[in-house]
Amino acid sequence: MSTANEDQVSRRRFEREKAARQEAERLLEEKSRALYLANEKLNAYSEELEKAVLERTADMRRALQKAEAAAATRSRFLATMSHEIRTPLGGLLGMIDLVYGDETNPETREYLEYAKTSGQALKRIVNDVLDFSKMEAGAFQFENEKVDIRALISSVVGLAGGNLGSGESRIRESISSSVPKLFLGDATRIRQVISNLVSNAVRYSTDGPIEVRAFSTRHEKGALLRVELEDHGIGISPELEETLFKDFSQIQNRLTAAAQGTGLGLAISKQIIEGINGTIGVDSVLEEGSTFWFEIPVEVIESVPSKTTGKSDLSKADRRSVAGVRILLAEDNPINQKLILTFLKRMKAEVELAENGAVAVRKFAPNTFDLLLMDVAMPEMDGLEAIRTLRELYPAEDIPPIVLLTAHVMEAIHQESKGVGVARVLSKPISYDDLEAGISEVLELHQSETPSTRGVEAPSPAKADVIDMMSADVAKQLLDAMPKADLLAIVEEFISDSRRLLGEILAHQNNQNAALVAQSAHSLKGSSGSLGFPRISDAAKEIEGGITELSSERISQLCQAIHDDLSLLDQAFGKQA
Amino acid sequence: MKGVVFVELLSMAESAFGEDVVDNVLDKADLENGGAYTTVGNYPCEELVKIVQAFSDHSGLSPEVLQRKFGHWMMEFFAQHYGGFFEGKEGSLEMLEAVDGEIHVEVRKLYPDAELPRFDARRVNDTELELLYSSPRPLVEFCHGLIEACVDRFGESGSIDIDPTVKPGNKNSTMFNIKLNEQ
Ligand code: HEM
């Protein structure tokens, strides 16, 4: 009985357990179904998301490609257009200059003056538009070269005064002795700003004196240069003040703005000044006059101003004469040939013409020329190529300063020209005055850089700077081993040798001969290392080690850095002159 | 109420009265699903009360006593399966203080449908705790058992009194006064 009972009990228990299990299984089924559905939903979401991301990415890529294509087209268009417009414009203006010079009939001369003024206005507008577009495209790069602000201001003032036509200039210069004699900056751009402010002042204040002032104060970078331009014109209303520095696309009433002729000049000046970390502004009182000013931090090279007080030595009247200077001109365009030849002859320079780069290389010989004037775009061999070839063929001291002429606006040219060692880039179309000023400034600087006492080894106090530029331990070792004069002679030799090697690197790089680039970089690395110029040797090392991987931009960057260092060394030597 | 509570109640009954008795009692009790419970299910709390009543009828022990015993049983179960909650606690009072803000919080994360009570704890001093238990379910003695077992677990002793004078506003609340003996 008890067994039957036990059987019965276990059946009930079994039934109950079974029911519980079924219930559990049902619940599990339910849960996993819910899970499955949730999972499905999640998958659908993530698929959708993925699709959306892919679509979005594709959209963005398309947009980017479109934008890039548009930007490329635009800058190509700009480069072409500027070239196409500037070249004939230059011809036109130059010819007017020539005719004007020979013309004696006052009436015709007057017409020619009008023609010239209009042409110059057109040139200014073309340049402004190009500059502005370049800035917008972010393609604006700033140079770091030696700037003599006194010379720069007087040459700007000289030109503006000449524009007035009436003998006496009403522009006064007062440049404080606190302003450094030489500093590092972008001379072309600073000149552009000053000249813009000066020409505005001349245009908008019909009477009363105009004063250009400059002074400088201490700054962490070296000095803070402030240039002010005061006129006694009609002044500017506060409302106008606000829009003054904007380009006309930003101004409500564009037509008025254009008619007033403010154009893009101030907007460009603002971009330039801000691009070199400065500030620009105006303080104005209506009916009394305005003072435009800008402040830029600059790195001082030489702080003591020259002893010739007052007018700078480079003002139009007494700038260094170009007469008798022997110039090799490489230029292919027949009109430009004629124009520049005539200009140079008028300056009484002795000119030898080469119709392209290859001819220039053939005609060149050491000690035959004081200056090379080189066009960039030429058939057969372009200007940069010709310079590179010359640098390969001759040691640095045998090559006179080189002035590059270009109608290309693209900054790449400026960049590249730095790499091959060019004293100045002048942009075409060029006026008689600009050409003369450019050449004479370059000659002036070159002369002060090349000590006439070359070879006579008297260790002057200034030369201590050179030693300071070497790493301290190496300098000490070397000085223990030899007299200072000998060391300085070695360093000087090193500089010219390094320039030659740098030229080689660039030339080989241009011919894409990696092995030779590495070879030249290797020697440079060695010599700079043992003389204790680690920056140069590091750069050379990077070139040598990475020649196959490095981008050509990086290589030209490195070359530029080496070049800059060599220039600093040169300056240290130049100081004794 | 979670199935695990039912399954454990039946386990306790089996160990106390034997399987046959449990089967018989379940058969006689009027239960919705014939007394088949699974830990993964959820069942009405009234069923639990019915089962306790049925065992009370069978054994002559009061439902209160049975609930209290079940509280001890469940504390043992928690300690075995969820030992982590006990670690790091200095004593029973600290453990009891942690139920509302820590332990049951974790329970609710895992089972959003859990029916949990509320505890408001006030520490009188080192050895004394006032614990106000609030729940719509008639499980005061089950809670009492849990508290007793909790004190035992930490090797402590003392008195656990229900203060009948404290019924603050809510008839679902019960005040436990827990006084530990000095050690
Ligand atoms: C001393 C410590 C504890 C006390 C006093 C306590 C108290 C209670 C009480 C009285 C209930 C019944 C529900 C109600 O009255 O409304 C309950 C339910 C519950 N407690 Fe605790 N508890 C404690 C510790 C724990 C621990 C350590 C766990 C482990 C995870 C836990 C998990 C649960 C679960 C799962 C329920 C059932 C919820 C439901 O059925 O929906 N408790 N607790």
GROMACS .gro file of N, CA, C and O in nm, chain A residues 1 21 87 95 111 124 147 153 201 232 254 257 273 345-346 350 369 413 423 430 471 476 482 491 524 526 539:
model
  108
    1MET      N    1   0.083  -0.121   0.000
    1MET     CA    2   0.000   0.000   0.000
    1MET      C    3   0.086   0.125   0.000
    1MET      O    4   0.064   0.220  -0.073
   21ARG      N    5   0.825   2.307  -1.498
   21ARG     CA    6   0.922   2.314  -1.606
   21ARG      C    7   0.862   2.376  -1.731
   21ARG      O    8   0.922   2.462  -1.795
   87THR      N    9   5.104   9.137  -6.779
   87THR     CA   10   5.208   9.151  -6.880
   87THR      C   11   5.176   9.264  -6.980
   87THR      O   12   5.256   9.356  -6.995
   95MET      N   13   5.560  10.168  -7.188
   95MET     CA   14   5.568  10.246  -7.311
   95MET      C   15   5.527  10.391  -7.286
   95MET      O   16   5.585  10.485  -7.339
  111TYR      N   17   4.823  11.467  -7.150
  111TYR     CA   18   4.743  11.348  -7.184
  111TYR      C   19   4.811  11.222  -7.136
  111TYR      O   20   4.749  11.131  -7.083
  124ARG      N   21   4.662   9.894  -5.985
  124ARG     CA   22   4.639   9.881  -5.842
  124ARG      C   23   4.518   9.791  -5.817
  124ARG      O   24   4.520   9.703  -5.731
  147VAL      N   25   6.448   9.409  -4.312
  147VAL     CA   26   6.371   9.526  -4.349
  147VAL      C   27   6.438   9.650  -4.290
  147VAL      O   28   6.469   9.654  -4.171
  153ILE      N   29   6.016  10.362  -4.582
  153ILE     CA   30   5.924  10.475  -4.571
  153ILE      C   31   5.965  10.586  -4.666
  153ILE      O   32   5.880  10.641  -4.738
  201ALA      N   33   4.598  10.891  -4.774
  201ALA     CA   34   4.612  11.023  -4.711
  201ALA      C   35   4.624  11.130  -4.818
  201ALA      O   36   4.560  11.235  -4.811
  232HIS      N   37   4.535  11.587  -4.237
  232HIS     CA   38   4.444  11.690  -4.188
  232HIS      C   39   4.329  11.704  -4.286
  232HIS      O   40   4.291  11.812  -4.325
  254ARG      N   41   2.752   9.863  -5.167
  254ARG     CA   42   2.881   9.837  -5.233
  254ARG      C   43   2.916   9.944  -5.335
  254ARG      O   44   3.031   9.980  -5.350
  257ALA      N   45   3.063  10.242  -5.181
  257ALA     CA   46   3.197  10.215  -5.130
  257ALA      C   47   3.298  10.215  -5.245
  257ALA      O   48   3.405  10.273  -5.234
  273ILE      N   49   4.844   9.298  -4.187
  273ILE     CA   50   4.892   9.328  -4.053
  273ILE      C   51   4.851   9.219  -3.955
  273ILE      O   52   4.931   9.176  -3.872
  345LYS      N   53   6.911  10.140  -6.920
  345LYS     CA   54   7.002  10.232  -6.988
  345LYS      C   55   6.985  10.372  -6.933
  345LYS      O   56   7.081  10.447  -6.916
  346ARG      N   57   6.858  10.407  -6.908
  346ARG     CA   58   6.834  10.539  -6.850
  346ARG      C   59   6.899  10.553  -6.714
  346ARG      O   60   6.939  10.661  -6.674
  350GLU      N   61   7.513   9.918  -6.720
  350GLU     CA   62   7.564   9.846  -6.836
  350GLU      C   63   7.492   9.713  -6.841
  350GLU      O   64   7.500   9.633  -6.748
  369PHE      N   65   7.972   9.064  -6.370
  369PHE     CA   66   7.846   9.132  -6.344
  369PHE      C   67   7.833   9.167  -6.196
  369PHE      O   68   7.884   9.095  -6.110
  413ILE      N   69   5.626   8.075  -5.602
  413ILE     CA   70   5.744   8.130  -5.666
  413ILE      C   71   5.833   8.195  -5.561
  413ILE      O   72   5.954   8.172  -5.557
  423ALA      N   73   6.794   8.767  -5.384
  423ALA     CA   74   6.797   8.881  -5.293
  423ALA      C   75   6.662   8.951  -5.288
  423ALA      O   76   6.623   9.004  -5.185
  430ILE      N   77   5.658   9.633  -6.389
  430ILE     CA   78   5.737   9.714  -6.297
  430ILE      C   79   5.757   9.854  -6.354
  430ILE      O   80   5.776   9.871  -6.474
  471SER      N   81   7.751   7.580  -3.089
  471SER     CA   82   7.717   7.521  -2.960
  471SER      C   83   7.838   7.533  -2.869
  471SER      O   84   7.953   7.514  -2.911
  476LYS      N   85   8.420   7.579  -2.749
  476LYS     CA   86   8.528   7.580  -2.652
  476LYS      C   87   8.642   7.488  -2.694
  476LYS      O   88   8.758   7.527  -2.694
  482MET      N   89   9.282   7.618  -3.141
  482MET     CA   90   9.335   7.714  -3.239
  482MET      C   91   9.300   7.857  -3.201
  482MET      O   92   9.208   7.878  -3.122
  491VAL      N   93   8.503   7.911  -4.016
  491VAL     CA   94   8.358   7.924  -4.022
  491VAL      C   95   8.315   7.996  -4.150
  491VAL      O   96   8.218   7.958  -4.216
  524LEU      N   97   7.717   6.813  -4.575
  524LEU     CA   98   7.674   6.929  -4.498
  524LEU      C   99   7.655   6.891  -4.352
  524LEU      O  100   7.694   6.963  -4.261
  526GLY      N  101   7.805   6.658  -4.191
  526GLY     CA  102   7.935   6.637  -4.129
  526GLY      C  103   8.000   6.768  -4.089
  526GLY      O  104   8.037   6.787  -3.973
  539ALA      N  105   6.899   6.937  -3.973
  539ALA     CA  106   6.819   6.950  -4.095
  539ALA      C  107   6.882   6.866  -4.206
  539ALA      O  108   6.813   6.795  -4.279
   0.00000   0.00000   0.00000
